């Protein structure tokens, strides 16, 4: 069975291009796989996020490269949270995704990588996706009193503040 979301085709099993270490690490987890523009990605259930990413780290994907989210306001769950991992020995990159509803927290990756601290805070600050178990889930760029989430697609283009000359 193939699940299509925009131009990305998700497969029930790993594609041939998927790194062997990733296939083995994620064999015990429900997952959907894709290859888009040469990048291998895996979509995991929200409840398996932390355990599956830990399995990937133990399998050699020890470098946490980046983390963010994508907003799909017309879809449930609304957000796709994305982490990019790298296996330094093989130079294999893997895009790891999960979906989260608005107002629903996701397990933090900070127990696995301290580098996830600021990346998760940025995702929270810009999208409003909170992370359970994060040591300091506060805004990183905007003042704590700022209302709204600037990278959500329904955020007003003019913002919420009015400036005067």
Short mmCIF file of N, CA and C in Angstrom, two decimals:
data_model
loop_
_atom_site.label_atom_id
_atom_site.label_comp_id
_atom_site.label_asym_id
_atom_site.label_seq_id
_atom_site.Cartn_x
_atom_site.Cartn_y
_atom_site.Cartn_z
N UNK A 1 0.84 -1.18 0.00
CA UNK A 1 0.00 0.00 0.00
C UNK A 1 0.88 1.24 0.00
N UNK A 2 0.52 2.24 -0.78
CA UNK A 2 1.25 3.50 -0.86
C UNK A 2 0.37 4.62 -0.35
N UNK A 3 0.92 5.44 0.54
CA UNK A 3 0.21 6.60 1.08
C UNK A 3 0.83 7.83 0.45
N UNK A 4 0.03 8.70 -0.15
CA UNK A 4 0.56 9.88 -0.82
C UNK A 4 0.19 11.15 -0.05
N UNK A 5 1.18 11.97 0.22
CA UNK A 5 0.96 13.27 0.81
C UNK A 5 1.70 14.25 -0.10
N UNK A 6 0.98 15.12 -0.77
CA UNK A 6 1.52 16.01 -1.80
C UNK A 6 2.33 15.19 -2.77
N UNK A 7 3.60 15.52 -2.96
CA UNK A 7 4.40 14.82 -3.96
C UNK A 7 5.23 13.69 -3.35
N UNK A 8 5.11 13.44 -2.05
CA UNK A 8 5.90 12.40 -1.40
C UNK A 8 5.08 11.11 -1.35
N UNK A 9 5.68 10.03 -1.81
CA UNK A 9 5.05 8.72 -1.79
C UNK A 9 5.64 7.92 -0.64
N UNK A 10 4.80 7.49 0.32
CA UNK A 10 5.26 6.69 1.45
C UNK A 10 5.02 5.22 1.16
N UNK A 11 6.02 4.41 1.48
CA UNK A 11 5.96 2.97 1.27
C UNK A 11 5.89 2.24 2.60
N UNK A 12 5.29 1.05 2.60
CA UNK A 12 5.19 0.27 3.83
C UNK A 12 6.54 -0.27 4.29
N UNK A 13 7.43 -0.54 3.37
CA UNK A 13 8.74 -1.09 3.72
C UNK A 13 9.85 -0.16 3.28
N UNK A 14 11.06 -0.40 3.79
CA UNK A 14 12.18 0.47 3.42
C UNK A 14 12.57 0.31 1.95
N UNK A 15 12.91 1.41 1.30
CA UNK A 15 13.36 1.34 -0.09
C UNK A 15 14.78 0.79 -0.15
N UNK A 16 15.22 0.41 -1.34
CA UNK A 16 16.58 -0.12 -1.52
C UNK A 16 17.63 0.90 -1.09
N UNK A 17 17.34 2.19 -1.25
CA UNK A 17 18.30 3.24 -0.92
C UNK A 17 18.48 3.45 0.58
N UNK A 18 17.59 2.90 1.40
CA UNK A 18 17.67 3.09 2.85
C UNK A 18 18.93 2.44 3.40
N UNK A 19 19.62 3.13 4.30
CA UNK A 19 20.82 2.54 4.92
C UNK A 19 20.48 1.26 5.67
N UNK A 20 21.36 0.27 5.56
CA UNK A 20 21.12 -1.02 6.21
C UNK A 20 20.98 -0.86 7.73
N UNK A 21 21.79 0.01 8.32
CA UNK A 21 21.72 0.22 9.77
C UNK A 21 20.35 0.77 10.17
N UNK A 22 19.78 1.64 9.36
CA UNK A 22 18.46 2.21 9.65
C UNK A 22 17.38 1.14 9.50
N UNK A 23 17.49 0.33 8.46
CA UNK A 23 16.51 -0.76 8.27
C UNK A 23 16.50 -1.68 9.48
N UNK A 24 17.68 -2.06 9.94
CA UNK A 24 17.77 -2.98 11.07
C UNK A 24 17.26 -2.34 12.35
N UNK A 25 17.63 -1.08 12.59
CA UNK A 25 17.24 -0.40 13.83
C UNK A 25 15.74 -0.18 13.91
N UNK A 26 15.10 0.02 12.76
CA UNK A 26 13.67 0.34 12.76
C UNK A 26 12.77 -0.85 12.42
N UNK A 27 13.35 -2.02 12.30
CA UNK A 27 12.57 -3.22 11.94
C UNK A 27 11.46 -3.49 12.96
N UNK A 28 11.69 -3.16 14.21
CA UNK A 28 10.70 -3.44 15.26
C UNK A 28 9.62 -2.37 15.38
N UNK A 29 9.75 -1.30 14.61
CA UNK A 29 8.82 -0.18 14.72
C UNK A 29 7.96 -0.06 13.47
N UNK A 30 6.70 0.31 13.66
CA UNK A 30 5.83 0.62 12.53
C UNK A 30 6.40 1.86 11.85
N UNK A 31 6.53 1.82 10.54
CA UNK A 31 7.10 2.98 9.85
C UNK A 31 6.66 3.01 8.40
N UNK A 32 6.71 4.20 7.85
CA UNK A 32 6.48 4.42 6.42
C UNK A 32 7.75 5.06 5.88
N UNK A 33 8.19 4.66 4.73
CA UNK A 33 9.45 5.13 4.17
C UNK A 33 9.22 5.88 2.88
N UNK A 34 10.15 6.77 2.56
CA UNK A 34 10.09 7.48 1.29
C UNK A 34 11.49 7.86 0.84
N UNK A 35 11.60 8.08 -0.45
CA UNK A 35 12.81 8.68 -1.03
C UNK A 35 12.30 9.84 -1.86
N UNK A 36 12.75 11.02 -1.51
CA UNK A 36 12.30 12.22 -2.21
C UNK A 36 13.54 13.04 -2.54
N UNK A 37 13.77 13.25 -3.82
CA UNK A 37 14.94 14.00 -4.29
C UNK A 37 16.24 13.42 -3.76
N UNK A 38 16.29 12.10 -3.66
CA UNK A 38 17.50 11.41 -3.23
C UNK A 38 17.66 11.27 -1.73
N UNK A 39 16.78 11.87 -0.94
CA UNK A 39 16.87 11.79 0.51
C UNK A 39 15.93 10.70 1.04
N UNK A 40 16.47 9.82 1.86
CA UNK A 40 15.67 8.76 2.47
C UNK A 40 15.05 9.30 3.75
N UNK A 41 13.76 9.06 3.90
CA UNK A 41 13.04 9.53 5.08
C UNK A 41 12.17 8.40 5.63
N UNK A 42 11.95 8.48 6.93
CA UNK A 42 11.07 7.50 7.57
C UNK A 42 10.07 8.26 8.43
N UNK A 43 8.80 7.88 8.32
CA UNK A 43 7.72 8.47 9.10
C UNK A 43 7.33 7.48 10.19
N UNK A 44 7.47 7.94 11.45
CA UNK A 44 7.21 7.07 12.61
C UNK A 44 5.95 7.50 13.34
N UNK A 45 5.29 6.57 14.02
CA UNK A 45 4.17 6.96 14.88
C UNK A 45 4.70 7.82 16.04
N UNK A 46 3.90 8.75 16.49
CA UNK A 46 4.30 9.67 17.56
C UNK A 46 4.76 8.92 18.80
N UNK A 47 4.06 7.86 19.16
CA UNK A 47 4.40 7.11 20.37
C UNK A 47 5.73 6.37 20.27
N UNK A 48 6.22 6.13 19.07
CA UNK A 48 7.49 5.42 18.88
C UNK A 48 8.67 6.37 18.67
N UNK A 49 8.39 7.67 18.58
CA UNK A 49 9.41 8.68 18.23
C UNK A 49 10.71 8.52 19.03
N UNK A 50 10.63 8.62 20.33
CA UNK A 50 11.84 8.62 21.15
C UNK A 50 12.57 7.28 21.09
N UNK A 51 11.84 6.18 21.21
CA UNK A 51 12.47 4.86 21.21
C UNK A 51 13.10 4.54 19.86
N UNK A 52 12.42 4.90 18.78
CA UNK A 52 12.96 4.63 17.45
C UNK A 52 14.20 5.47 17.17
N UNK A 53 14.17 6.73 17.56
CA UNK A 53 15.35 7.59 17.36
C UNK A 53 16.52 7.09 18.22
N UNK A 54 16.23 6.62 19.43
CA UNK A 54 17.29 6.04 20.27
C UNK A 54 17.89 4.81 19.58
N UNK A 55 17.04 3.96 18.99
CA UNK A 55 17.53 2.78 18.27
C UNK A 55 18.42 3.19 17.09
N UNK A 56 18.05 4.27 16.42
CA UNK A 56 18.88 4.76 15.31
C UNK A 56 20.23 5.26 15.83
N UNK A 57 20.22 5.96 16.95
CA UNK A 57 21.48 6.43 17.52
C UNK A 57 22.39 5.25 17.88
N UNK A 58 21.82 4.24 18.50
CA UNK A 58 22.58 3.05 18.88
C UNK A 58 23.08 2.28 17.66
N UNK A 59 22.40 2.44 16.52
CA UNK A 59 22.79 1.76 15.29
C UNK A 59 23.83 2.55 14.49
N UNK A 60 24.28 3.68 15.03
CA UNK A 60 25.34 4.42 14.34
C UNK A 60 24.97 5.81 13.89
N UNK A 61 23.70 6.17 13.96
CA UNK A 61 23.28 7.51 13.56
C UNK A 61 23.48 8.44 14.76
N UNK A 62 24.75 8.69 15.08
CA UNK A 62 25.11 9.38 16.30
C UNK A 62 25.15 10.89 16.22
N UNK A 63 25.02 11.44 15.02
CA UNK A 63 25.06 12.90 14.88
C UNK A 63 23.66 13.45 14.63
N UNK A 64 23.28 14.37 15.49
CA UNK A 64 22.01 15.09 15.38
C UNK A 64 22.31 16.34 14.54
N UNK A 65 21.80 16.39 13.31
CA UNK A 65 22.14 17.46 12.38
C UNK A 65 21.18 18.64 12.51
N UNK A 66 19.89 18.38 12.49
CA UNK A 66 18.92 19.47 12.50
C UNK A 66 17.57 18.95 12.99
N UNK A 67 16.69 19.92 13.26
CA UNK A 67 15.37 19.61 13.79
C UNK A 67 14.44 20.78 13.48
N UNK A 68 13.24 20.50 13.05
CA UNK A 68 12.26 21.56 12.80
C UNK A 68 10.87 20.93 12.71
N UNK A 69 9.95 21.70 12.14
CA UNK A 69 8.59 21.22 11.93
C UNK A 69 8.05 21.82 10.64
N UNK A 70 6.98 21.24 10.16
CA UNK A 70 6.26 21.74 9.00
C UNK A 70 4.80 21.82 9.39
N UNK A 71 4.15 22.92 9.03
CA UNK A 71 2.75 23.16 9.40
C UNK A 71 1.83 22.85 8.23
N UNK A 72 0.87 21.97 8.46
CA UNK A 72 -0.18 21.66 7.49
C UNK A 72 -1.52 21.95 8.16
N UNK A 73 -1.99 23.23 8.13
CA UNK A 73 -3.18 23.61 8.90
C UNK A 73 -4.45 22.85 8.54
N UNK A 74 -4.57 22.34 7.34
CA UNK A 74 -5.79 21.63 6.95
C UNK A 74 -5.74 20.14 7.23
N UNK A 75 -4.69 19.67 7.85
CA UNK A 75 -4.51 18.23 8.07
C UNK A 75 -4.51 17.91 9.56
N UNK A 76 -4.97 16.74 9.91
CA UNK A 76 -4.87 16.22 11.28
C UNK A 76 -4.03 14.96 11.24
N UNK A 77 -3.02 14.87 12.04
CA UNK A 77 -2.46 15.90 12.90
C UNK A 77 -1.78 16.99 12.08
N UNK A 78 -1.78 18.19 12.65
CA UNK A 78 -1.39 19.39 11.92
C UNK A 78 0.10 19.48 11.58
N UNK A 79 0.97 19.04 12.49
CA UNK A 79 2.41 19.27 12.31
C UNK A 79 3.17 17.99 11.98
N UNK A 80 4.19 18.14 11.14
CA UNK A 80 5.18 17.09 10.94
C UNK A 80 6.46 17.59 11.57
N UNK A 81 6.94 16.88 12.57
CA UNK A 81 8.22 17.22 13.21
C UNK A 81 9.29 16.40 12.51
N UNK A 82 10.40 17.06 12.20
CA UNK A 82 11.46 16.46 11.39
C UNK A 82 12.80 16.56 12.10
N UNK A 83 13.53 15.46 12.16
CA UNK A 83 14.90 15.46 12.66
C UNK A 83 15.78 14.84 11.57
N UNK A 84 16.98 15.37 11.41
CA UNK A 84 17.93 14.83 10.44
C UNK A 84 19.09 14.25 11.22
N UNK A 85 19.37 12.98 10.96
CA UNK A 85 20.44 12.26 11.65
C UNK A 85 21.50 11.85 10.64
N UNK A 86 22.73 11.71 11.13
CA UNK A 86 23.86 11.35 10.27
C UNK A 86 24.67 10.25 10.93
N UNK A 87 25.02 9.24 10.13
CA UNK A 87 25.95 8.21 10.55
C UNK A 87 27.33 8.65 10.05
N UNK A 88 28.19 9.07 10.97
CA UNK A 88 29.50 9.61 10.58
C UNK A 88 30.40 8.56 9.93
N UNK A 89 30.24 7.29 10.29
CA UNK A 89 31.09 6.24 9.73
C UNK A 89 30.77 5.98 8.26
N UNK A 90 29.47 5.99 7.91
CA UNK A 90 29.07 5.66 6.54
C UNK A 90 28.65 6.89 5.73
N UNK A 91 28.52 8.03 6.42
CA UNK A 91 28.02 9.28 5.82
C UNK A 91 26.58 9.16 5.33
N UNK A 92 25.83 8.21 5.88
CA UNK A 92 24.40 8.07 5.56
C UNK A 92 23.61 9.10 6.36
N UNK A 93 22.73 9.81 5.67
CA UNK A 93 21.81 10.75 6.31
C UNK A 93 20.43 10.13 6.30
N UNK A 94 19.68 10.41 7.34
CA UNK A 94 18.32 9.90 7.43
C UNK A 94 17.42 10.99 7.98
N UNK A 95 16.32 11.24 7.29
CA UNK A 95 15.32 12.19 7.75
C UNK A 95 14.26 11.39 8.51
N UNK A 96 14.06 11.76 9.76
CA UNK A 96 13.12 11.05 10.62
C UNK A 96 11.96 12.00 10.92
N UNK A 97 10.73 11.53 10.69
CA UNK A 97 9.55 12.37 10.84
C UNK A 97 8.51 11.71 11.74
N UNK A 98 7.70 12.56 12.34
CA UNK A 98 6.50 12.10 13.02
C UNK A 98 5.46 13.20 12.92
N UNK A 99 4.23 12.86 13.20
CA UNK A 99 3.15 13.84 13.11
C UNK A 99 2.56 14.10 14.50
N UNK A 100 2.26 15.38 14.75
CA UNK A 100 1.78 15.81 16.06
C UNK A 100 0.60 16.75 15.87
N UNK A 101 -0.43 16.55 16.67
CA UNK A 101 -1.60 17.45 16.63
C UNK A 101 -1.28 18.74 17.37
N UNK A 102 -2.02 19.79 17.05
CA UNK A 102 -1.86 21.08 17.71
C UNK A 102 -2.14 20.92 19.21
N UNK A 103 -1.23 21.41 20.04
CA UNK A 103 -1.39 21.33 21.48
C UNK A 103 -0.94 20.03 22.10
N UNK A 104 -0.47 19.10 21.28
CA UNK A 104 -0.04 17.79 21.76
C UNK A 104 1.49 17.77 21.86
N UNK A 105 2.05 17.45 23.03
CA UNK A 105 3.51 17.44 23.14
C UNK A 105 4.12 16.17 22.52
N UNK A 106 5.39 16.27 22.20
CA UNK A 106 6.16 15.16 21.65
C UNK A 106 7.33 14.89 22.59
N UNK A 107 7.76 13.65 22.69
CA UNK A 107 8.89 13.30 23.55
C UNK A 107 10.15 14.03 23.08
N UNK A 108 10.86 14.62 24.04
CA UNK A 108 12.08 15.37 23.74
C UNK A 108 13.23 14.43 23.38
N UNK A 109 14.10 14.90 22.50
CA UNK A 109 15.31 14.16 22.15
C UNK A 109 16.52 14.64 22.95
N UNK A 110 16.32 15.60 23.86
CA UNK A 110 17.45 16.10 24.64
C UNK A 110 18.12 15.03 25.52
N UNK A 111 17.41 13.99 26.00
CA UNK A 111 18.14 12.95 26.72
C UNK A 111 19.12 12.18 25.82
N UNK A 112 18.90 12.23 24.51
CA UNK A 112 19.80 11.54 23.58
C UNK A 112 20.92 12.44 23.06
N UNK A 113 20.59 13.69 22.79
CA UNK A 113 21.56 14.67 22.28
C UNK A 113 21.32 16.00 22.98
N UNK A 114 22.34 16.55 23.59
CA UNK A 114 22.19 17.87 24.19
C UNK A 114 21.96 18.92 23.10
N UNK A 115 22.41 18.65 21.89
CA UNK A 115 22.21 19.58 20.77
C UNK A 115 20.73 19.76 20.44
N UNK A 116 19.89 18.83 20.85
CA UNK A 116 18.45 18.94 20.58
C UNK A 116 17.81 20.05 21.42
N UNK A 117 18.48 20.48 22.48
CA UNK A 117 17.95 21.50 23.38
C UNK A 117 17.51 22.74 22.62
N UNK A 118 18.41 23.40 21.96
CA UNK A 118 18.08 24.65 21.27
C UNK A 118 17.20 24.41 20.05
N UNK A 119 17.41 23.30 19.36
CA UNK A 119 16.58 23.01 18.17
C UNK A 119 15.12 22.82 18.56
N UNK A 120 14.87 22.11 19.66
CA UNK A 120 13.49 21.91 20.11
C UNK A 120 12.89 23.22 20.62
N UNK A 121 13.69 24.04 21.27
CA UNK A 121 13.19 25.34 21.72
C UNK A 121 12.83 26.22 20.53
N UNK A 122 13.61 26.15 19.47
CA UNK A 122 13.30 26.92 18.26
C UNK A 122 11.99 26.41 17.64
N UNK A 123 11.82 25.10 17.57
CA UNK A 123 10.58 24.54 17.03
C UNK A 123 9.39 24.97 17.88
N UNK A 124 9.57 24.99 19.19
CA UNK A 124 8.50 25.46 20.08
C UNK A 124 8.22 26.95 19.84
N UNK A 125 9.27 27.75 19.78
CA UNK A 125 9.12 29.20 19.63
C UNK A 125 8.43 29.59 18.32
N UNK A 126 8.73 28.89 17.25
CA UNK A 126 8.21 29.25 15.94
C UNK A 126 6.88 28.57 15.59
N UNK A 127 6.67 27.33 16.08
CA UNK A 127 5.48 26.56 15.70
C UNK A 127 4.53 26.27 16.87
N UNK A 128 5.03 26.34 18.10
CA UNK A 128 4.19 26.02 19.26
C UNK A 128 4.14 24.54 19.58
N UNK A 129 5.04 23.74 19.00
CA UNK A 129 5.11 22.32 19.32
C UNK A 129 5.97 22.17 20.58
N UNK A 130 5.39 21.65 21.65
CA UNK A 130 6.10 21.47 22.91
C UNK A 130 6.70 20.06 22.99
N UNK A 131 7.73 19.91 23.82
CA UNK A 131 8.44 18.64 23.94
C UNK A 131 8.47 18.19 25.40
N UNK A 132 7.86 17.03 25.65
CA UNK A 132 7.85 16.43 26.99
C UNK A 132 9.25 16.02 27.39
N UNK A 133 9.64 16.38 28.62
CA UNK A 133 10.95 16.00 29.12
C UNK A 133 12.05 16.98 28.76
N UNK A 134 11.70 18.07 28.09
CA UNK A 134 12.71 19.07 27.73
C UNK A 134 13.10 19.84 28.98
N UNK A 135 14.40 20.14 29.20
CA UNK A 135 14.82 20.80 30.43
C UNK A 135 14.44 22.27 30.55
N UNK A 136 14.13 22.94 29.44
CA UNK A 136 13.81 24.38 29.50
C UNK A 136 12.92 24.76 28.32
N UNK A 137 11.66 24.35 28.36
CA UNK A 137 10.76 24.59 27.24
C UNK A 137 10.24 26.02 27.27
N UNK A 138 11.12 26.97 26.92
CA UNK A 138 10.77 28.38 26.85
C UNK A 138 11.17 28.91 25.48
N UNK A 139 10.66 30.06 25.14
CA UNK A 139 11.01 30.68 23.87
C UNK A 139 12.50 30.98 23.82
N UNK A 140 13.04 30.94 22.60
CA UNK A 140 14.47 31.17 22.43
C UNK A 140 14.75 32.46 21.67
N UNK A 141 13.87 32.88 20.78
CA UNK A 141 14.06 34.09 19.98
C UNK A 141 13.14 35.23 20.42
N UNK A 142 11.91 34.89 20.69
CA UNK A 142 10.89 35.91 20.98
C UNK A 142 10.68 36.08 22.47
N UNK A 143 10.19 37.23 22.90
CA UNK A 143 9.91 37.42 24.33
C UNK A 143 8.86 36.43 24.82
N UNK A 144 8.95 36.05 26.09
CA UNK A 144 8.00 35.09 26.66
C UNK A 144 6.57 35.59 26.55
N UNK A 145 6.38 36.91 26.50
CA UNK A 145 5.03 37.48 26.43
C UNK A 145 4.47 37.51 25.00
N UNK A 146 5.28 37.14 24.00
CA UNK A 146 4.84 37.17 22.61
C UNK A 146 3.68 36.20 22.41
N UNK A 147 2.65 36.65 21.71
CA UNK A 147 1.49 35.81 21.46
C UNK A 147 1.53 35.28 20.03
N UNK A 148 1.41 33.98 19.90
CA UNK A 148 1.36 33.37 18.58
C UNK A 148 2.64 32.64 18.24
N UNK A 149 2.60 32.03 17.05
CA UNK A 149 3.69 31.18 16.57
C UNK A 149 3.98 31.60 15.13
N UNK A 150 5.05 32.38 14.90
CA UNK A 150 5.28 33.04 13.61
C UNK A 150 5.43 32.15 12.38
N UNK A 151 5.84 30.90 12.52
CA UNK A 151 5.99 30.06 11.33
C UNK A 151 4.77 29.20 11.03
N UNK A 152 3.70 29.37 11.79
CA UNK A 152 2.45 28.70 11.44
C UNK A 152 1.86 29.41 10.22
N UNK A 153 1.28 28.65 9.35
CA UNK A 153 0.76 29.23 8.10
C UNK A 153 -0.43 30.14 8.32
N UNK A 154 -1.07 30.06 9.48
CA UNK A 154 -2.21 30.94 9.74
C UNK A 154 -1.81 32.16 10.57
N UNK A 155 -0.52 32.36 10.81
CA UNK A 155 -0.07 33.54 11.54
C UNK A 155 -0.24 34.76 10.65
N UNK A 156 -0.80 35.85 11.16
CA UNK A 156 -1.04 37.03 10.31
C UNK A 156 0.26 37.60 9.74
N UNK A 157 0.23 37.94 8.46
CA UNK A 157 1.43 38.48 7.81
C UNK A 157 1.90 39.77 8.45
N UNK A 158 1.01 40.52 9.01
CA UNK A 158 1.37 41.76 9.68
C UNK A 158 1.83 41.52 11.12
N UNK A 159 1.68 40.32 11.60
CA UNK A 159 2.04 40.02 12.98
C UNK A 159 0.98 40.55 13.93
N UNK A 160 1.27 40.49 15.21
CA UNK A 160 0.33 40.94 16.24
C UNK A 160 0.72 42.29 16.82
N UNK A 161 1.88 42.79 16.45
CA UNK A 161 2.37 44.05 17.03
C UNK A 161 2.27 45.18 16.01
N UNK A 162 1.96 46.35 16.49
CA UNK A 162 1.95 47.53 15.63
C UNK A 162 3.08 48.44 16.09
N UNK A 163 3.89 48.87 15.14
CA UNK A 163 5.01 49.74 15.45
C UNK A 163 4.71 51.14 14.94
N UNK A 164 5.17 52.13 15.66
CA UNK A 164 5.01 53.52 15.25
C UNK A 164 6.37 54.15 15.01
N UNK A 165 6.44 55.05 14.06
CA UNK A 165 7.68 55.78 13.81
C UNK A 165 7.86 56.87 14.82
#
